[in-house]
PDB file of C-alpha atoms in Angstrom:
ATOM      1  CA  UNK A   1      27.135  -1.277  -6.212  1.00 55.00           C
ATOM      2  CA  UNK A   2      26.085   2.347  -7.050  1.00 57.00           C
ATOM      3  CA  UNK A   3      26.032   3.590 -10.215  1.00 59.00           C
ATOM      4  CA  UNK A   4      26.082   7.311 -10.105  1.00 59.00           C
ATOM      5  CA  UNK A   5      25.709   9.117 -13.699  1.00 60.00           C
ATOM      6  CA  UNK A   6      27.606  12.424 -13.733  1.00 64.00           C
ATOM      7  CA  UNK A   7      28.405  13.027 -17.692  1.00 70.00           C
ATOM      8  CA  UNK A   8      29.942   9.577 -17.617  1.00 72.00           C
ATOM      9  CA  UNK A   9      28.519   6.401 -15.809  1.00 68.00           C
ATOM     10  CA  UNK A  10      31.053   6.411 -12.499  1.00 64.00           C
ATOM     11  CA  UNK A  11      30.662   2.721 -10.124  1.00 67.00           C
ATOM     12  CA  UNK A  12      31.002   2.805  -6.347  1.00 63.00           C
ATOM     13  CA  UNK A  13      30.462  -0.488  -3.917  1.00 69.00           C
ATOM     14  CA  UNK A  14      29.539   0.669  -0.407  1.00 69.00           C
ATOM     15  CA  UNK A  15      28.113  -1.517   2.418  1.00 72.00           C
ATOM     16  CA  UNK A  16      30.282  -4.319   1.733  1.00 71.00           C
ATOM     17  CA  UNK A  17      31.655  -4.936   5.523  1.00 70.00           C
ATOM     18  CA  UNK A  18      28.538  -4.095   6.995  1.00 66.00           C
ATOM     19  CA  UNK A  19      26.576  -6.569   4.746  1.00 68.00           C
ATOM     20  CA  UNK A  20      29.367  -9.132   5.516  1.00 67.00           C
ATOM     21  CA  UNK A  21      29.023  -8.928   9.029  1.00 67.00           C
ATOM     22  CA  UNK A  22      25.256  -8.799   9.105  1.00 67.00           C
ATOM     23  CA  UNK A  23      22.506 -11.593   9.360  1.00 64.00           C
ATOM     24  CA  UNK A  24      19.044 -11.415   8.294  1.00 70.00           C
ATOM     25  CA  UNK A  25      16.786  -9.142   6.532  1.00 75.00           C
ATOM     26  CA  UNK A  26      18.263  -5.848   4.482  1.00 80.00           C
ATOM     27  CA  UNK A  27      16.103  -3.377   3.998  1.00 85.00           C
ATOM     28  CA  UNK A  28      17.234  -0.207   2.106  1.00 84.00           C
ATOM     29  CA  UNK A  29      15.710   2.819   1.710  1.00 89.00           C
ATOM     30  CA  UNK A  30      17.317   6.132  -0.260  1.00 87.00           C
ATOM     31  CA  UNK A  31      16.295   9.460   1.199  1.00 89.00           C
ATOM     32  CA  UNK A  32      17.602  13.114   1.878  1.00 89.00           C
ATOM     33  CA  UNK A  33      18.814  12.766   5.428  1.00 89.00           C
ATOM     34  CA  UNK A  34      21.011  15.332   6.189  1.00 87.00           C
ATOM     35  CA  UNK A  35      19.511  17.903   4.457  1.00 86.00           C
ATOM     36  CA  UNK A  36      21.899  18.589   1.168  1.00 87.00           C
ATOM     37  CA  UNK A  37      19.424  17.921  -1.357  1.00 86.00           C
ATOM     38  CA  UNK A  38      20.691  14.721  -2.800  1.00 87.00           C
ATOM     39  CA  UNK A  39      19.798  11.033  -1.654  1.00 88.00           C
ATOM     40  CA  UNK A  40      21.545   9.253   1.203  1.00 89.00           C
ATOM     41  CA  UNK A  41      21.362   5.607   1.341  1.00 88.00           C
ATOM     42  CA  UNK A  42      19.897   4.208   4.372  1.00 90.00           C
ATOM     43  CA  UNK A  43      20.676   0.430   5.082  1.00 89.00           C
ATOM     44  CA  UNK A  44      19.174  -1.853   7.519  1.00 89.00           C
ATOM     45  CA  UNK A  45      19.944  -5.220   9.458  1.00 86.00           C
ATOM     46  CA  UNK A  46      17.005  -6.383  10.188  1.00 85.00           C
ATOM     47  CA  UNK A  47      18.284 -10.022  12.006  1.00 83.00           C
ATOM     48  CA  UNK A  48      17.927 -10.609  16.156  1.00 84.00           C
ATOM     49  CA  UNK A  49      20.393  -7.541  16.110  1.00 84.00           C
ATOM     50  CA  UNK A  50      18.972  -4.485  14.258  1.00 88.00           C
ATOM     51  CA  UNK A  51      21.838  -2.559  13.234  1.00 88.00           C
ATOM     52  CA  UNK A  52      21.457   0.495  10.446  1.00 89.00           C
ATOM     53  CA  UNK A  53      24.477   2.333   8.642  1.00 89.00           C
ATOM     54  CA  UNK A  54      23.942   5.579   6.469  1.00 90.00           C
ATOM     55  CA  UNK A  55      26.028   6.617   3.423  1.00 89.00           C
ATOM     56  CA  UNK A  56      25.549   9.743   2.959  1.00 89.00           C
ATOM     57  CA  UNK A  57      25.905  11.317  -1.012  1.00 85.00           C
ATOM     58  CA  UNK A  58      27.539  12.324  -3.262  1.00 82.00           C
ATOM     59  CA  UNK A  59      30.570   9.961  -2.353  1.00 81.00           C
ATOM     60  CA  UNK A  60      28.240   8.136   0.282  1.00 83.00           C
ATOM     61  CA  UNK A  61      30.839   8.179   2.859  1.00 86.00           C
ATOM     62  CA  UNK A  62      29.644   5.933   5.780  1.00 85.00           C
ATOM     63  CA  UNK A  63      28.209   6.854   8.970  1.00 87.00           C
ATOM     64  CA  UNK A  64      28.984   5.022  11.528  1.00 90.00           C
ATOM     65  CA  UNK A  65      26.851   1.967  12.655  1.00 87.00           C
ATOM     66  CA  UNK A  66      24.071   2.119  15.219  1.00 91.00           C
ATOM     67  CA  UNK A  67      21.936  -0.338  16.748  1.00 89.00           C
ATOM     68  CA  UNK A  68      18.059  -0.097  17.254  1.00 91.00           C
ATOM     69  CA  UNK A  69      17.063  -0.769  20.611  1.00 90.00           C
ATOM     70  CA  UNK A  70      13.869  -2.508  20.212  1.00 90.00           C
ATOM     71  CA  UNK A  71      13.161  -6.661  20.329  1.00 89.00           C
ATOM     72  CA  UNK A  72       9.850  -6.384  17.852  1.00 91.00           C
ATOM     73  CA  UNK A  73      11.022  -7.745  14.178  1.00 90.00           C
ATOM     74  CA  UNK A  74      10.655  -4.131  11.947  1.00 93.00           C
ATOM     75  CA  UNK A  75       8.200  -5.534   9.109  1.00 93.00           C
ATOM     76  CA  UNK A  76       8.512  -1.720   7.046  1.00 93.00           C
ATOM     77  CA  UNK A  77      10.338   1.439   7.778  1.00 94.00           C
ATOM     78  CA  UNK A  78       9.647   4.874   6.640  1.00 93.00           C
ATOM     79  CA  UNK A  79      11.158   8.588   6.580  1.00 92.00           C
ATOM     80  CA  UNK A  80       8.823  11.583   7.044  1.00 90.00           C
ATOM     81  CA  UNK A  81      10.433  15.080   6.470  1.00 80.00           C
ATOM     82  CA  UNK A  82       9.573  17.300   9.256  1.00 69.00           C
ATOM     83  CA  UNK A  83       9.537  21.164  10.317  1.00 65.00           C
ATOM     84  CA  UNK A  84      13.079  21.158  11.508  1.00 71.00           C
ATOM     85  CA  UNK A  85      14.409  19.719   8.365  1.00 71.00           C
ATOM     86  CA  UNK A  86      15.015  16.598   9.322  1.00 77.00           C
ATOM     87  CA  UNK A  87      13.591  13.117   8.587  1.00 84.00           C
ATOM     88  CA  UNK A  88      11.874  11.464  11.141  1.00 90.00           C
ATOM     89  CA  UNK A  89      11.760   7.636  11.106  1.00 93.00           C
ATOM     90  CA  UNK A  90       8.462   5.540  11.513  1.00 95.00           C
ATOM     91  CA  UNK A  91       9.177   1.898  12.073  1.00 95.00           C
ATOM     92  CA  UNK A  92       6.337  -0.453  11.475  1.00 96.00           C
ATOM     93  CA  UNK A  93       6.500  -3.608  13.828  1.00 95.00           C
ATOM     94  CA  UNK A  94       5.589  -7.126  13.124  1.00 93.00           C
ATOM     95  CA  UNK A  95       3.463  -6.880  16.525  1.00 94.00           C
ATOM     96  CA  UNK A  96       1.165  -4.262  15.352  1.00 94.00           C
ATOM     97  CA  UNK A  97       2.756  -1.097  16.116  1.00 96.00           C
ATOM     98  CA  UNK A  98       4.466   1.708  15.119  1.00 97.00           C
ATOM     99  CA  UNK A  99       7.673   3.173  16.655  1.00 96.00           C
ATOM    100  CA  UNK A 100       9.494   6.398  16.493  1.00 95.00           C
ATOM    101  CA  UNK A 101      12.886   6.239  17.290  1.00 90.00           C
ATOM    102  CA  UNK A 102      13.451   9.860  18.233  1.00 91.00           C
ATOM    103  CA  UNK A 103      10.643  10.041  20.662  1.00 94.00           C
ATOM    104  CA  UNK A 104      11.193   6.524  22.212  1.00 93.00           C
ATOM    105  CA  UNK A 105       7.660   5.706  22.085  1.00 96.00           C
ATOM    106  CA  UNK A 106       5.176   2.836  20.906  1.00 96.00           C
ATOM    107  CA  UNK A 107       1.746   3.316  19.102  1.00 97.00           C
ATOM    108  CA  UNK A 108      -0.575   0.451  18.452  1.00 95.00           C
ATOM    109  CA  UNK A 109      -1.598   0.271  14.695  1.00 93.00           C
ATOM    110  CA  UNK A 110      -5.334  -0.798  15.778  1.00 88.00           C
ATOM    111  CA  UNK A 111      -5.468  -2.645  13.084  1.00 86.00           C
ATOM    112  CA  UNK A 112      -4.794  -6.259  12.201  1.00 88.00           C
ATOM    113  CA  UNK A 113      -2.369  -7.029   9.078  1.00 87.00           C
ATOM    114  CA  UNK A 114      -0.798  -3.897   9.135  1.00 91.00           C
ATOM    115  CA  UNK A 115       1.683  -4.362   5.772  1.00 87.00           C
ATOM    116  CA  UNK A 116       3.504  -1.723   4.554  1.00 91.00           C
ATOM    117  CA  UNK A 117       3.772   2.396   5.293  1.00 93.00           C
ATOM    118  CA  UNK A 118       2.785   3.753   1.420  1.00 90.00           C
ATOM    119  CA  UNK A 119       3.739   7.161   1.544  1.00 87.00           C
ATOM    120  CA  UNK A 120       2.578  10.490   3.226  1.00 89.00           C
ATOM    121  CA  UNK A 121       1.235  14.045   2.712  1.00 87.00           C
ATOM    122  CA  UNK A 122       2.292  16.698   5.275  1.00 87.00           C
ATOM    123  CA  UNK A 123       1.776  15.503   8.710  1.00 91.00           C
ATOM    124  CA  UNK A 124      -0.618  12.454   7.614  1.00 92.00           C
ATOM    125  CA  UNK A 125       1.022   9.210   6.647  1.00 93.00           C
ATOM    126  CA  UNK A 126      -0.534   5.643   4.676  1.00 92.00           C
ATOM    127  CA  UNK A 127      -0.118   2.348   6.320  1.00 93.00           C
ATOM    128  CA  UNK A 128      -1.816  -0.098   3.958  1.00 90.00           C
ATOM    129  CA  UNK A 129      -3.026  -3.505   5.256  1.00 89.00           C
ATOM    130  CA  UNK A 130      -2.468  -6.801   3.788  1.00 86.00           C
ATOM    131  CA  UNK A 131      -6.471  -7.003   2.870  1.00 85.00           C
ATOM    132  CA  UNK A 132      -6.126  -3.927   1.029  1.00 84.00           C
ATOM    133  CA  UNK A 133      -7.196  -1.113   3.216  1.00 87.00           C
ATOM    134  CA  UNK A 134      -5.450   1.365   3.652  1.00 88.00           C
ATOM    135  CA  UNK A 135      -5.283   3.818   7.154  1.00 93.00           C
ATOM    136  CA  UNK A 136      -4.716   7.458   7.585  1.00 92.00           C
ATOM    137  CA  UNK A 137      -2.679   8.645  10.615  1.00 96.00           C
ATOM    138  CA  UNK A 138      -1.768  12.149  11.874  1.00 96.00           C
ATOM    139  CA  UNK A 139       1.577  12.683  13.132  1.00 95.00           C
ATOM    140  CA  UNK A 140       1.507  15.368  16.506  1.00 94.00           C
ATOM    141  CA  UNK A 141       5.511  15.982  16.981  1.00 91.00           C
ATOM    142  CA  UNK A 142       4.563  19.250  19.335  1.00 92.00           C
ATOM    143  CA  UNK A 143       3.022  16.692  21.793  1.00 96.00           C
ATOM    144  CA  UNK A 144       4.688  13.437  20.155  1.00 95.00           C
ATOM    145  CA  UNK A 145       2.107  11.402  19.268  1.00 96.00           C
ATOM    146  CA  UNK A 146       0.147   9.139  16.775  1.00 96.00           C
ATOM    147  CA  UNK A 147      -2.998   9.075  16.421  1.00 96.00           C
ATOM    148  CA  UNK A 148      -5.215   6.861  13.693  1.00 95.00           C
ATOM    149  CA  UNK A 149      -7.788   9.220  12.173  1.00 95.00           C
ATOM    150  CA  UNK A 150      -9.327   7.463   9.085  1.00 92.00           C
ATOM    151  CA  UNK A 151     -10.036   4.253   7.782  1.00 90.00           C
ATOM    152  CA  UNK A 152      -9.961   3.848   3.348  1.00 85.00           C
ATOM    153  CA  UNK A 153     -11.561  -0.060   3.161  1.00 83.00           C
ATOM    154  CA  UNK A 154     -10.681  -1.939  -0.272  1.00 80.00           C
ATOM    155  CA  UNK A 155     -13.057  -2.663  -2.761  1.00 75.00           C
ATOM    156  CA  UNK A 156     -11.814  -5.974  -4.054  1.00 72.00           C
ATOM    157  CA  UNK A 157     -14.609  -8.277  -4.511  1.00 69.00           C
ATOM    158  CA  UNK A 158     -12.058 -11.484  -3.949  1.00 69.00           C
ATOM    159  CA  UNK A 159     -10.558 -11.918  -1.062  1.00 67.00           C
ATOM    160  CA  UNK A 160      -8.547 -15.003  -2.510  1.00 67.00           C
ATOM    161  CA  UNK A 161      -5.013 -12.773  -3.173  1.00 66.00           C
ATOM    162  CA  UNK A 162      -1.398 -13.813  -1.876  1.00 67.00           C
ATOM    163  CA  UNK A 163       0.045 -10.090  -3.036  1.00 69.00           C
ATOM    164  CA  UNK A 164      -0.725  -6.752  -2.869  1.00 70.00           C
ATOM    165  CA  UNK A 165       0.715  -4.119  -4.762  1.00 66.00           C
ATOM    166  CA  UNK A 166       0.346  -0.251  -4.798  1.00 59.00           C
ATOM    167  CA  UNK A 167       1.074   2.617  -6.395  1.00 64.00           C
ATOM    168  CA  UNK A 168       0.921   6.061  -3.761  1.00 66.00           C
ATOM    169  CA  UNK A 169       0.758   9.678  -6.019  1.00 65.00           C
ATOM    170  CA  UNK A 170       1.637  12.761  -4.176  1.00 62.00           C
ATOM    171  CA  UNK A 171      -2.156  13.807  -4.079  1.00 59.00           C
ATOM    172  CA  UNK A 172      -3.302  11.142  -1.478  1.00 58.00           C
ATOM    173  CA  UNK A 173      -4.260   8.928  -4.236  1.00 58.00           C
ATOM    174  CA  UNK A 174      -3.537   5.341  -4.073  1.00 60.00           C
ATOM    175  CA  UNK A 175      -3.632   2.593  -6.722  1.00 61.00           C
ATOM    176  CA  UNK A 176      -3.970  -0.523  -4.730  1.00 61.00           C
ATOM    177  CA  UNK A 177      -4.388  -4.017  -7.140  1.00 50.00           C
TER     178      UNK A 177
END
């Protein structure tokens, strides 16, 4: 259900076939995608078949589905504005890589525990690690690659955590805990 507040409080329920006909994970994820200035809502199956939908605002009429090609379980997904406008997508795999769609390409995280992609700053993007560190890496669309260039370790003094949270401000400051 979306509630949308335009003057008055106005309800919408979107996603309700594709949810019904879906197994597994949902992941969800609201950015601009095509470029209006308003936020689509991106949703995810993330089951044995990975199948995505996009409703697209303000009346988030529905794209139509499409399947991800890739066998790798998707443990965090992320959408980096680029120079032509649109939004690139940066799938982070259970196996310890990172995939872009558009280019059709794998790159290997080099890092163990890879958790969750945090946020990004121009062509540099966060990929925090379950032990708390956090990795820079450079995205290179003119020759379509990824490359890690710098390592941020944790300064917990425990290692004895089950959950990490963060908090990522638009000034490549993080507030990991």
């Amino acid at each position: 259900v979306i509630i949308d507040y335009r003057g008055e409080l106005n309800t919408k329920v979107i996603a309700k076939k594709f949810l019904e006909n879906n197994v597994g994970p949902i992941e969800l994820r609201t950015k601009d995608l095509n470029n209006d200035g308003r936020s689509d809502i991106y949703i995810l199956s993330n089951g044995a078949i990975k199948e995505e939908k996009i409703y697209y605002a303000p009346e988030f009429k529905p794209s139509e589905s499409k399947i991800i090609n890739i066998k790798e379980k998707i443990r965090d997904l992320y959408f980096i504005s680029n120079t032509e406008g649109t939004a690139l997508k940066i799938l982070l795999l259970k196996n310890e890589t990172l995939y872009v769609e558009k280019w059709e390409k794998y790159f290997p995280t080099e890092e163990r525990g890879s958790y969750k992609i945090i946020g990004h700053n121009e062509k540099d993007f966060f990929v925090l690690t379950k032990k708390g560190d956090i990795f820079t890496y450079n995205i290179d669309e003119n020759n379509k690659n990824i490359k890690k260039t710098k390592k941020t370790p944790s300064s917990f003094t425990t290692q004895q955590f089950n959950n990490i949270e963060h908090l990522f401000f638009g000034n490549n400051q993080v507030l990991v805990s």
